[in-house]
Short mmCIF file of C-alpha atoms and ligand atoms in Angstrom, two decimals:
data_model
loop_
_atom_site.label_atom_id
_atom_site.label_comp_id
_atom_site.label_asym_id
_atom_site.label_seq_id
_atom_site.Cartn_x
_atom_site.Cartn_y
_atom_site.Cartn_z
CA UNK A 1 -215.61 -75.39 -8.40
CA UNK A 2 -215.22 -76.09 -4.33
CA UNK A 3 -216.11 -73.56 -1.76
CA UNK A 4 -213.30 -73.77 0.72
CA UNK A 5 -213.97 -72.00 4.36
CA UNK A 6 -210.63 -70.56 5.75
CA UNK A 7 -211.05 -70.14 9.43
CA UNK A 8 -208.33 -67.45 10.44
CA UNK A 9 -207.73 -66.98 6.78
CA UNK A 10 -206.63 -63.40 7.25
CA UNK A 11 -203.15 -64.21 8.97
CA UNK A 12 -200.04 -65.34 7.61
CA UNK A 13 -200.41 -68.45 6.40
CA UNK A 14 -204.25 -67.99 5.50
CA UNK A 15 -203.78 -65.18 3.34
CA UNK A 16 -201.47 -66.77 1.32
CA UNK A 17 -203.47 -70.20 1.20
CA UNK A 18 -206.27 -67.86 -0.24
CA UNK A 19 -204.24 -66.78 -3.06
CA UNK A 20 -202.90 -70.05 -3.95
CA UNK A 21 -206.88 -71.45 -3.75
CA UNK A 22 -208.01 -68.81 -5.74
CA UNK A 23 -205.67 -68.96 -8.42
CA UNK A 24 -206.65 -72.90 -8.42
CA UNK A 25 -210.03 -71.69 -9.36
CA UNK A 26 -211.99 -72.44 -5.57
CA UNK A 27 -214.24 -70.02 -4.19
CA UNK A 28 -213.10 -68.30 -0.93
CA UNK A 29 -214.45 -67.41 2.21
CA UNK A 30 -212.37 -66.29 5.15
CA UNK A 31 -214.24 -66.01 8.54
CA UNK A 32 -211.37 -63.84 11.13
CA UNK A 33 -212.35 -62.34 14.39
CA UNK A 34 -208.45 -60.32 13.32
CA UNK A 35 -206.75 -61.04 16.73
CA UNK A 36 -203.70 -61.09 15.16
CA UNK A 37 -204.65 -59.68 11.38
CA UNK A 38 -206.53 -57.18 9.70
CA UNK A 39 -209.26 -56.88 6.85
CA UNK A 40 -206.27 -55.29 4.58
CA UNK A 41 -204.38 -59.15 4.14
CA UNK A 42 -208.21 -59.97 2.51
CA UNK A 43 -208.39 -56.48 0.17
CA UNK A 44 -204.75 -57.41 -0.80
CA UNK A 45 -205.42 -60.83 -1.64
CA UNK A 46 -208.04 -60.17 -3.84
CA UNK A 47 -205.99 -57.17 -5.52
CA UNK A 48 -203.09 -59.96 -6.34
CA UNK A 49 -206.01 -62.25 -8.00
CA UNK A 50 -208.28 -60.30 -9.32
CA UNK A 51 -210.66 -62.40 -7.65
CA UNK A 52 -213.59 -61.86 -4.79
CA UNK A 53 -213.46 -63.32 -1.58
CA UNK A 54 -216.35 -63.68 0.79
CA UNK A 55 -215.15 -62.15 4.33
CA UNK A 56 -216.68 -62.44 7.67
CA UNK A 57 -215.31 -60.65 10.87
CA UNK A 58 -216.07 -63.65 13.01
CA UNK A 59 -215.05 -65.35 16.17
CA UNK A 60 -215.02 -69.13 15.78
CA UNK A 61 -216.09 -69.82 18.99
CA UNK A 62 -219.37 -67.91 18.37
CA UNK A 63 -220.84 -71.00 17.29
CA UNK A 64 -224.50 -69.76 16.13
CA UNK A 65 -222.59 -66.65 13.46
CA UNK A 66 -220.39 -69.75 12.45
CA UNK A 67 -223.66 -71.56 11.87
CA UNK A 68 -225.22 -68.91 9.49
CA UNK A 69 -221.80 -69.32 7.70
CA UNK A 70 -222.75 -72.58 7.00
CA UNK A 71 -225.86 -72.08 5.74
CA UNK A 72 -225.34 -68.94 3.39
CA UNK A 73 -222.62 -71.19 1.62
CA UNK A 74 -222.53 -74.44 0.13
CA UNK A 75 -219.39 -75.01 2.06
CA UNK A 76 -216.87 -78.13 0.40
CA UNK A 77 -213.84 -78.10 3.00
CA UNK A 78 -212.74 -76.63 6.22
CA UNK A 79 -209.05 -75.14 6.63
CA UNK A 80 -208.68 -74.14 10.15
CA UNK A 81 -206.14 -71.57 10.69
CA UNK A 82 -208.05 -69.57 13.47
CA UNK A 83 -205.76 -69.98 16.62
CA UNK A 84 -203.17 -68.18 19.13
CA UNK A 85 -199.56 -68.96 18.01
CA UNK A 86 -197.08 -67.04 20.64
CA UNK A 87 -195.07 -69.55 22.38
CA UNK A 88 -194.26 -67.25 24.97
CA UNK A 89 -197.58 -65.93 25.49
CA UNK A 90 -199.23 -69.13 25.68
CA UNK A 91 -196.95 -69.37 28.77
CA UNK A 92 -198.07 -66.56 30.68
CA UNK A 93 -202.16 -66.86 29.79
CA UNK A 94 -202.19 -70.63 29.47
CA UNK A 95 -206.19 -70.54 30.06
CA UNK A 96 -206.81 -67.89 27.07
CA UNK A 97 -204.76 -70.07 24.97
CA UNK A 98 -206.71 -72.92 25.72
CA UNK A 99 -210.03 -71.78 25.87
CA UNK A 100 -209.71 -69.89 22.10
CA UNK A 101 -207.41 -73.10 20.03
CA UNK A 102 -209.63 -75.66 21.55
CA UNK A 103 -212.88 -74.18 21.63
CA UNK A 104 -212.70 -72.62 18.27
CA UNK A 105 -212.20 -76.46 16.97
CA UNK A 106 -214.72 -77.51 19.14
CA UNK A 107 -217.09 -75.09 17.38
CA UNK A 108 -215.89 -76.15 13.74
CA UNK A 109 -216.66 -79.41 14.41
CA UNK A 110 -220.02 -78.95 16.10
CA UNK A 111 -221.38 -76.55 13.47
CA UNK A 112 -220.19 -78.95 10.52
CA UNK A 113 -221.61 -81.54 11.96
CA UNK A 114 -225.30 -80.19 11.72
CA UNK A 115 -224.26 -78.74 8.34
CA UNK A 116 -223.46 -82.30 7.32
CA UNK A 117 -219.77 -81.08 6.16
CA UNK A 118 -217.62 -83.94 6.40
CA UNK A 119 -213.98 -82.53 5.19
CA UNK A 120 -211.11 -80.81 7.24
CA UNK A 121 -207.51 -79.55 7.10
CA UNK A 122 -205.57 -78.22 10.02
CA UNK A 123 -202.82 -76.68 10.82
CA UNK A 124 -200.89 -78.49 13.32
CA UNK A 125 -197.31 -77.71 13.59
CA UNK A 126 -193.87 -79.98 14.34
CA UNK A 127 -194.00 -78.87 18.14
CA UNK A 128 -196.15 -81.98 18.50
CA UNK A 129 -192.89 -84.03 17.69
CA UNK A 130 -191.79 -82.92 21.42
CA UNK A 131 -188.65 -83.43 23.12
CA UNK A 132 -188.06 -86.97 22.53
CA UNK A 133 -188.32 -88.09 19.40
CA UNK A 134 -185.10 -88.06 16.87
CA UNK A 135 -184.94 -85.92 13.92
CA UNK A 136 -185.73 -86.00 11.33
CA UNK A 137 -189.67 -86.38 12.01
CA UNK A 138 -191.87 -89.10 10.64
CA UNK A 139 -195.35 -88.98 11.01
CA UNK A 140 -195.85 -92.59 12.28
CA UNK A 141 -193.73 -90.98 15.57
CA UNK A 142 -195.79 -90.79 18.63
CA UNK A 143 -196.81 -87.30 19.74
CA UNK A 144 -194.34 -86.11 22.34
CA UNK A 145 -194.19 -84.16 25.46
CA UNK A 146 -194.95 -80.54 24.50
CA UNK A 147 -192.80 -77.58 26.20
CA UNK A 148 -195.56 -74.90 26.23
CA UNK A 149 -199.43 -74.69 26.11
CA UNK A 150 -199.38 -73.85 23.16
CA UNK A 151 -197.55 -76.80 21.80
CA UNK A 152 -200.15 -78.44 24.01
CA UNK A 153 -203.57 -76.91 22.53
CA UNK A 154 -202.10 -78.26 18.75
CA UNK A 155 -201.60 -81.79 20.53
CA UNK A 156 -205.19 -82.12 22.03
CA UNK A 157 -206.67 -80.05 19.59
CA UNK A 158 -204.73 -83.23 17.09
CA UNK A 159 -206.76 -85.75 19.56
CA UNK A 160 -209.45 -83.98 19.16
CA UNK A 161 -209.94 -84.74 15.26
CA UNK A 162 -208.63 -88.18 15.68
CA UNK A 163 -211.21 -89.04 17.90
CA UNK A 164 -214.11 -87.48 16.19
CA UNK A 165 -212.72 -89.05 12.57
CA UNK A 166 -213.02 -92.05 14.71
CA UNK A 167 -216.22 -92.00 15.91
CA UNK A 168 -217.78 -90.53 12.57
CA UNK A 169 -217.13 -92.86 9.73
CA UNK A 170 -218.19 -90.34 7.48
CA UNK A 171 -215.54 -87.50 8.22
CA UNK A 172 -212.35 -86.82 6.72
CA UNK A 173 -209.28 -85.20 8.24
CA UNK A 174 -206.20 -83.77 7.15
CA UNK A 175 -203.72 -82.63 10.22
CA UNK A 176 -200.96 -80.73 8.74
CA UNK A 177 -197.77 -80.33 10.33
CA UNK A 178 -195.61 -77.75 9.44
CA UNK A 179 -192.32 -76.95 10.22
CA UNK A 180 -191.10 -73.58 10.15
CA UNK A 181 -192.92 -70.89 7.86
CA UNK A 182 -191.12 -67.86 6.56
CA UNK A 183 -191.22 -65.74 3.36
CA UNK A 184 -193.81 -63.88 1.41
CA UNK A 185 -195.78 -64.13 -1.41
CA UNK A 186 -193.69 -62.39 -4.08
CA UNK A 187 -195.75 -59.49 -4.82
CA UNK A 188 -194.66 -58.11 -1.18
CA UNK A 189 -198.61 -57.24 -0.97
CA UNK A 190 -198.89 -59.60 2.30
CA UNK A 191 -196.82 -61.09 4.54
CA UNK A 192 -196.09 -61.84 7.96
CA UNK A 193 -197.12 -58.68 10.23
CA UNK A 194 -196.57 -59.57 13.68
CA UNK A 195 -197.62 -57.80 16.84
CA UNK A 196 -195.42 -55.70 18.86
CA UNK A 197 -191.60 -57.26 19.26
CA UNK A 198 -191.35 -60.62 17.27
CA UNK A 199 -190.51 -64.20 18.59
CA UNK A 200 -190.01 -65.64 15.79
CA UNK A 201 -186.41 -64.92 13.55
CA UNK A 202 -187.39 -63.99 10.34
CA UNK A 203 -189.09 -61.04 11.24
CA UNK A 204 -186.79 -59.93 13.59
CA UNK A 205 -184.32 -60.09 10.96
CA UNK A 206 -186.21 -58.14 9.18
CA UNK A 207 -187.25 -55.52 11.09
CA UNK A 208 -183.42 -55.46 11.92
CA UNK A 209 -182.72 -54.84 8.67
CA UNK A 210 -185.54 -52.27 8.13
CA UNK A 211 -184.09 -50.11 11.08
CA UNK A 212 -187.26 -50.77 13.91
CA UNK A 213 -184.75 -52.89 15.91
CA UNK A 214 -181.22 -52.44 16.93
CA UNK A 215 -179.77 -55.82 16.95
CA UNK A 216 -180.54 -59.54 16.31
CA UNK A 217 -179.42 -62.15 19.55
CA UNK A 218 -179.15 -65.29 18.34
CA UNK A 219 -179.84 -67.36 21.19
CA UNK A 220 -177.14 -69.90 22.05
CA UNK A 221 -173.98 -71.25 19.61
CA UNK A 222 -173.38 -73.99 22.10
CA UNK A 223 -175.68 -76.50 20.88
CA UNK A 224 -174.49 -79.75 19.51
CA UNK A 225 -175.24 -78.64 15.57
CA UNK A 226 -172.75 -78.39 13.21
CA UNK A 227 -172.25 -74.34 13.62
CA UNK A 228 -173.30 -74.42 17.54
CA UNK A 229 -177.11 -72.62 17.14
CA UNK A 230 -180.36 -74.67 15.95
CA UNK A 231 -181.21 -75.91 12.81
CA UNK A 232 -185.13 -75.54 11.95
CA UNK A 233 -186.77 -76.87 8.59
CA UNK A 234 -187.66 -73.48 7.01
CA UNK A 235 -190.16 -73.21 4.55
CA UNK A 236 -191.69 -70.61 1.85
CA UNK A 237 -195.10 -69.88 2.97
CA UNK A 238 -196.07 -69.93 -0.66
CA UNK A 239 -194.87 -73.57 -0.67
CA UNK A 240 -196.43 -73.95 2.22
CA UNK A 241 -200.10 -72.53 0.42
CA UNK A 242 -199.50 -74.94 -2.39
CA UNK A 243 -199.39 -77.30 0.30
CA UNK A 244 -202.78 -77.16 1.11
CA UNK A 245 -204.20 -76.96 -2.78
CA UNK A 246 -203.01 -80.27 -2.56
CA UNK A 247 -204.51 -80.86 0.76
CA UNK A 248 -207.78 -80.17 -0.63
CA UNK A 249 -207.87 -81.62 -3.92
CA UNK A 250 -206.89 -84.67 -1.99
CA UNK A 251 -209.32 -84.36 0.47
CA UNK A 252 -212.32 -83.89 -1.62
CA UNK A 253 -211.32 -86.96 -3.75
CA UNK A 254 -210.77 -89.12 -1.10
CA UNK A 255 -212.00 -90.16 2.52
CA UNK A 256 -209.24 -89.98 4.64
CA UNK A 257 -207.78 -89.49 7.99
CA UNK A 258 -203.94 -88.66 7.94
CA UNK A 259 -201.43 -86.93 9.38
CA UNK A 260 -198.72 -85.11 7.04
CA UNK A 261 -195.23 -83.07 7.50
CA UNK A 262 -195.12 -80.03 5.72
CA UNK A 263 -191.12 -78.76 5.51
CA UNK A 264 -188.28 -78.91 3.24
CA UNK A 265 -186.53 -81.94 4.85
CA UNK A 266 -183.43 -79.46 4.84
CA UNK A 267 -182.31 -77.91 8.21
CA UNK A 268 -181.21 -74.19 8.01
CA UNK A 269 -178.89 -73.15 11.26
CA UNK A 270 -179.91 -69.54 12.93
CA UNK A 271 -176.34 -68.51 11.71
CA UNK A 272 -177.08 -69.79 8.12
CA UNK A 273 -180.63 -67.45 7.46
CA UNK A 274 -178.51 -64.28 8.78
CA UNK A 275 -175.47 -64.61 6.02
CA UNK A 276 -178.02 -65.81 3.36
CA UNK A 277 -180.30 -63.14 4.14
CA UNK A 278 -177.12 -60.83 4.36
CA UNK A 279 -175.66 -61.78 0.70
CA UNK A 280 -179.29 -62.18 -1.12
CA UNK A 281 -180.48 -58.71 -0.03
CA UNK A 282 -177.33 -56.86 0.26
CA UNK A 283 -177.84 -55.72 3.69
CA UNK A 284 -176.46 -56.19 7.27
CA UNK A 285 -178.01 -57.67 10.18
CA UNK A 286 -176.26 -56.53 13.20
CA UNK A 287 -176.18 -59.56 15.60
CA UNK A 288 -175.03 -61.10 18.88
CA UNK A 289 -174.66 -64.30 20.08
CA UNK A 290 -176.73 -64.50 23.58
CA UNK A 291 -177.91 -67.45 25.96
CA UNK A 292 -180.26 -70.31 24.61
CA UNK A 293 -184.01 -69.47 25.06
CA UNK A 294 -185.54 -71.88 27.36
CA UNK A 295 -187.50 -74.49 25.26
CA UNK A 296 -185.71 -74.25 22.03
CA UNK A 297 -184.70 -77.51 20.57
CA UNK A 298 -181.60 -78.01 18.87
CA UNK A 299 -182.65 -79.23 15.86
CA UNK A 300 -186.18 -79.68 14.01
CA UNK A 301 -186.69 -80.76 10.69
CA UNK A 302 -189.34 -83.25 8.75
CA UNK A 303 -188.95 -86.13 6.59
CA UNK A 304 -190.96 -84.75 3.88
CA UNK A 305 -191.54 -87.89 1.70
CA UNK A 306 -195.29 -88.79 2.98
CA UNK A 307 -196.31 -85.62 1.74
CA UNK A 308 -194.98 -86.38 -2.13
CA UNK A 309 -196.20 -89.46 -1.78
CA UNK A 310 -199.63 -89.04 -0.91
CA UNK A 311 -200.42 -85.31 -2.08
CA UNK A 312 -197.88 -85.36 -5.23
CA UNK A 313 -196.23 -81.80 -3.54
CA UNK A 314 -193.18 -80.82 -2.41
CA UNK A 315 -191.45 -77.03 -1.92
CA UNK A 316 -189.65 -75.51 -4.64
CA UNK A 317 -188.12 -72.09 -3.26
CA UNK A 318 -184.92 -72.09 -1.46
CA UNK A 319 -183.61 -70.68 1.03
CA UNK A 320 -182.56 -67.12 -0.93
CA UNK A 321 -186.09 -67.20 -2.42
CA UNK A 322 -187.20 -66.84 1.39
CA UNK A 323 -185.32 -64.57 2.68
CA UNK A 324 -185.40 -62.32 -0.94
CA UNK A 325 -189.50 -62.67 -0.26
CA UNK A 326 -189.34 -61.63 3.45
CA UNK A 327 -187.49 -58.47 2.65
CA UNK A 328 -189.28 -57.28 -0.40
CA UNK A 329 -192.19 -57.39 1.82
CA UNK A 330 -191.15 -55.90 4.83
CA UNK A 331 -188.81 -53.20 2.74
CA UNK A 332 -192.48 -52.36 1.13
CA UNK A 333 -194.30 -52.51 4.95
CA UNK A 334 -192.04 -51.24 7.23
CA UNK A 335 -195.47 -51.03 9.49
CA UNK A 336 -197.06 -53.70 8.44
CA UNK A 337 -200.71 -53.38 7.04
CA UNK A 338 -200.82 -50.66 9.43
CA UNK A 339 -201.77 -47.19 7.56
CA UNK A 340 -202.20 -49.25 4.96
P1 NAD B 1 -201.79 -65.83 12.26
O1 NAD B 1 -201.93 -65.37 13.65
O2 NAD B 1 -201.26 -64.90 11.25
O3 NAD B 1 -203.21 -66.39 11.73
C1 NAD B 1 -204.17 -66.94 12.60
C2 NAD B 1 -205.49 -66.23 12.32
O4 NAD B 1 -206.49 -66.75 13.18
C3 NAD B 1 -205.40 -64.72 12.58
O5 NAD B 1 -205.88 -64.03 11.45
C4 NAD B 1 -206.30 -64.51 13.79
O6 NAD B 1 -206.92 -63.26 13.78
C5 NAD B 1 -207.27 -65.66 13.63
N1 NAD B 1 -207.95 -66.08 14.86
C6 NAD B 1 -207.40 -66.42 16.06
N2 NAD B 1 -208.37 -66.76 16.92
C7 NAD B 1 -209.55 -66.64 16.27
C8 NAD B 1 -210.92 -66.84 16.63
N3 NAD B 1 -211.27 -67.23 17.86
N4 NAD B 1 -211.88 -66.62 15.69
C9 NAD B 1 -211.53 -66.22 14.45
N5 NAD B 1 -210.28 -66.00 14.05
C10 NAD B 1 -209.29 -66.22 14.96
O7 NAD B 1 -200.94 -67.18 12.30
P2 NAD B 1 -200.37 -68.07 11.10
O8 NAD B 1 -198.90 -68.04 11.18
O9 NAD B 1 -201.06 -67.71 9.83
O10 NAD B 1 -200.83 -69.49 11.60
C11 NAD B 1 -202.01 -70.13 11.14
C12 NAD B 1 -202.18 -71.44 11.89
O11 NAD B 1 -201.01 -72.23 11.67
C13 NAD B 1 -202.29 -71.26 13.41
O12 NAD B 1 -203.21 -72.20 13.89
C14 NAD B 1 -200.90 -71.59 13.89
O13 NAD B 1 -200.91 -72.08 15.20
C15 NAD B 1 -200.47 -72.66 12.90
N6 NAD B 1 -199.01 -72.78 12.79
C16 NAD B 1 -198.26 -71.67 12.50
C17 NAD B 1 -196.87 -71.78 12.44
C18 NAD B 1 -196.02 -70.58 12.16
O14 NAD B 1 -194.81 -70.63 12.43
N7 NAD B 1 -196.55 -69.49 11.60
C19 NAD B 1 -196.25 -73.03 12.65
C20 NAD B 1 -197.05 -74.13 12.93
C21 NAD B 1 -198.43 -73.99 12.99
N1 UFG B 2 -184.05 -67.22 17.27
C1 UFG B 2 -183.02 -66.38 17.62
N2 UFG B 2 -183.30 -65.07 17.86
C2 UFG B 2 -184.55 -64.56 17.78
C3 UFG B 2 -185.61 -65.42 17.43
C4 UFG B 2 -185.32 -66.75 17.19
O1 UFG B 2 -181.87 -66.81 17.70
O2 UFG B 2 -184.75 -63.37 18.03
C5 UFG B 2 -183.75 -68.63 16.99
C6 UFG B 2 -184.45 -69.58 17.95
O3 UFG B 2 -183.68 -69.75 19.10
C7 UFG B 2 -184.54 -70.83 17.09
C8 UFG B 2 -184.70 -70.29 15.65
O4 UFG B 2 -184.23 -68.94 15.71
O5 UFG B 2 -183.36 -71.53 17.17
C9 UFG B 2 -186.12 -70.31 15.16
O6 UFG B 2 -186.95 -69.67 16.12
P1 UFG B 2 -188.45 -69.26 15.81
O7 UFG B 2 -189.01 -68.61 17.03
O8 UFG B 2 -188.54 -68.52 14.53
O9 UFG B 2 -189.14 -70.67 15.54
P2 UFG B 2 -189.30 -71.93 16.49
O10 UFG B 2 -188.65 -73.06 15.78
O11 UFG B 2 -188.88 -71.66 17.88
O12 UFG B 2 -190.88 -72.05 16.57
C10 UFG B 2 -191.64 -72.36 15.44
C11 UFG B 2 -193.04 -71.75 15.52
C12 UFG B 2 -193.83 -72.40 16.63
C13 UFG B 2 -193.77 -73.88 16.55
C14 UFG B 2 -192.33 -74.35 16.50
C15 UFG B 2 -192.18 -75.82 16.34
O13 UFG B 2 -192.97 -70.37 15.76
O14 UFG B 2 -195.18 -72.01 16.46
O15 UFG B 2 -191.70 -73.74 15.37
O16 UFG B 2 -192.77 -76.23 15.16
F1 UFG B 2 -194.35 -74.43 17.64
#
């Protein structure tokens, strides 16, 4: 079977991508410098499979370790996973944010290049759609104008592969776009463990509901949606893994450059996750409404059908399944994989 490199396979959406690979029957190896992750998500993943992964504490941009990846492996496929994600942080240290996203998929590319590896998925995200464009997304849609560096790095670093699928005939790319990732894997071994006070909702919600914060603001119920706050596409990060089996079996069957949406197709409002999250679990998730947070679109959701069409995949957990799955595994780590 495939040996499938996960760069920044320890986070979030790595972790689980492991499982769902390794299940699948590919070999596994994660290289994580664990900016934002630990060495636990790996030990975990391999408890839930009962299989061995190959682990190397790694920076990306360190382009001659990356290189002795390459050659103790046979490597079949690149995922690359390994960037900074914070919206807001990517605000206030633009030139960190560019130097790691960019670089580290600067050094991908060069080191596969002398290794003569010629296949790669990566994960863009639906912040490329920018401002403009009307929902829902298609991928034939021109990028747009990012709000945020970090919306920025995933557009260039987009560019980036176009241009070198381009000018190397031999080299096939797989840009993944994916809407909004929530959820864990059902186990509630690993999750989503973020740093310090979250951004995102989910895990604010759940750290609400856990007790570590006092109160949810939903920001803004003046927007022109149906209930007043935004509608995202909101996905189960194990959907989201499957995703990317699929990626790769495609990938290593075919020579291909595309671009594909990874999301439901269904918008969720901000209002809608707190009462389903509410009824599934049984809990309460003290809220207020507050002002909108600059940047935040109203609404952002995919048309999903290139992915069925070309990978065969599509999600198949709803919305309950989520936020069931984001509580189990929070309720299990109130710290995280801290103390772990
Ligand atoms: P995450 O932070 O949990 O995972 C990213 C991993 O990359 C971490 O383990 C981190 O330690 C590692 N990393 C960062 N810089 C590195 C470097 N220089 N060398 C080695 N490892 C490095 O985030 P995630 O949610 O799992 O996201 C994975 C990818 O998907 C990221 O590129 C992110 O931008 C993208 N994405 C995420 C979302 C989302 O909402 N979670 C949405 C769209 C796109
Ligand atoms: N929200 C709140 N309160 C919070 C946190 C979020 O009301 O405490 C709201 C936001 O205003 C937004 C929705 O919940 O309406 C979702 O917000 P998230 O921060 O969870 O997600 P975003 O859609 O803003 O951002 C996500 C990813 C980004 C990516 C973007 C576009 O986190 O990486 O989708 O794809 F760029």
């Amino acid at each position: 079977m495939a040996t499938v490199l996960l760069a920044g396979g320890a986070g979030y959406i790595g972790s689980h991508t492991a499982v769902e690979l390794l299940n699948a029957g590919y070999e596994v190896v994660i290289a994580d410098n664990f900016a934002n992750s630990s060495p636990e998500s790996v030990r975990r993943v391999e408890q839930i499979t009962g299989k061995k992964v190959t682990l190397y504490e790694l920076d990306i941009k360190d382009r001659a370790g990356l290189s002795e990846v390459f050659h103790a492996h046979q490597i079949d496929a690149v995922i690359h996973f390994a960037g900074l994600k914070a919206v807001g942080e990517s605000v206030e240290k633009p030139i960190m944010y560019y130097r790691n996203n960019i670089d580290t998929t600067l050094s991908l590319l060069e080191v596969m290049q002398e290794a003569d590896v010629k296949k790669i998925i990566f994960s863009s995200s639906a912040t490329v759609y920018g401002e403009t464009n009307p929902v829902p997304y298609t991928e034939t849609m021109p990028r747009g104008v990012c709000t945020n560096p970090y919306g920025w790095t995933k557009a260039m670093m987009e560019q980036i592969f176009e241009d070198a699928a381009r000018a190397d005939q031999a080299l096939s790319v797989i840009l993944l776009r994916y809407f909004n990732p929530i959820g864990a894997h059902a186990s509630g071994r690993i999750g989503e463990d973020p740093q310090g006070i979250p951004n995102n909702l989910m895990p604010y919600v759940t750290q609400v509901a856990v007790g570590k914060r006092a109160c949810l603001t939903i920001y803004g119920n003046d927007y022109p949606t149906p209930d007043g706050t935004c509608t995202r596409d909101y996905i189960h990060v194990v959907d989201l893994a499957k995703g990317h089996v699929k990626a790769i079996q495609y990938i290593l069957q075919n020579h291909c450059m595309e671009i594909i949406n990874l999301g439901t197709g269904q918008p969720y409002s901000v209002t809608e996750i707190v009462d389903t999250f509410e009824k599934v679990n049984g809990v309460k998730i003290n809220h207020v409404y507050g002002a909108r947070r600059a940047g935040d679109l109203p609404a952002c959701y995919a048309n999903a059908d290139k992915a069925l069409e070309i990978l065969g995949w599509k999600t198949e957990l709803s919305l309950e399944d989520m936020c069931r799955d984001a509580w189990n595994w929070q309720k299990q780590n109130p710290n995280g994989y801290q103390n772990a």
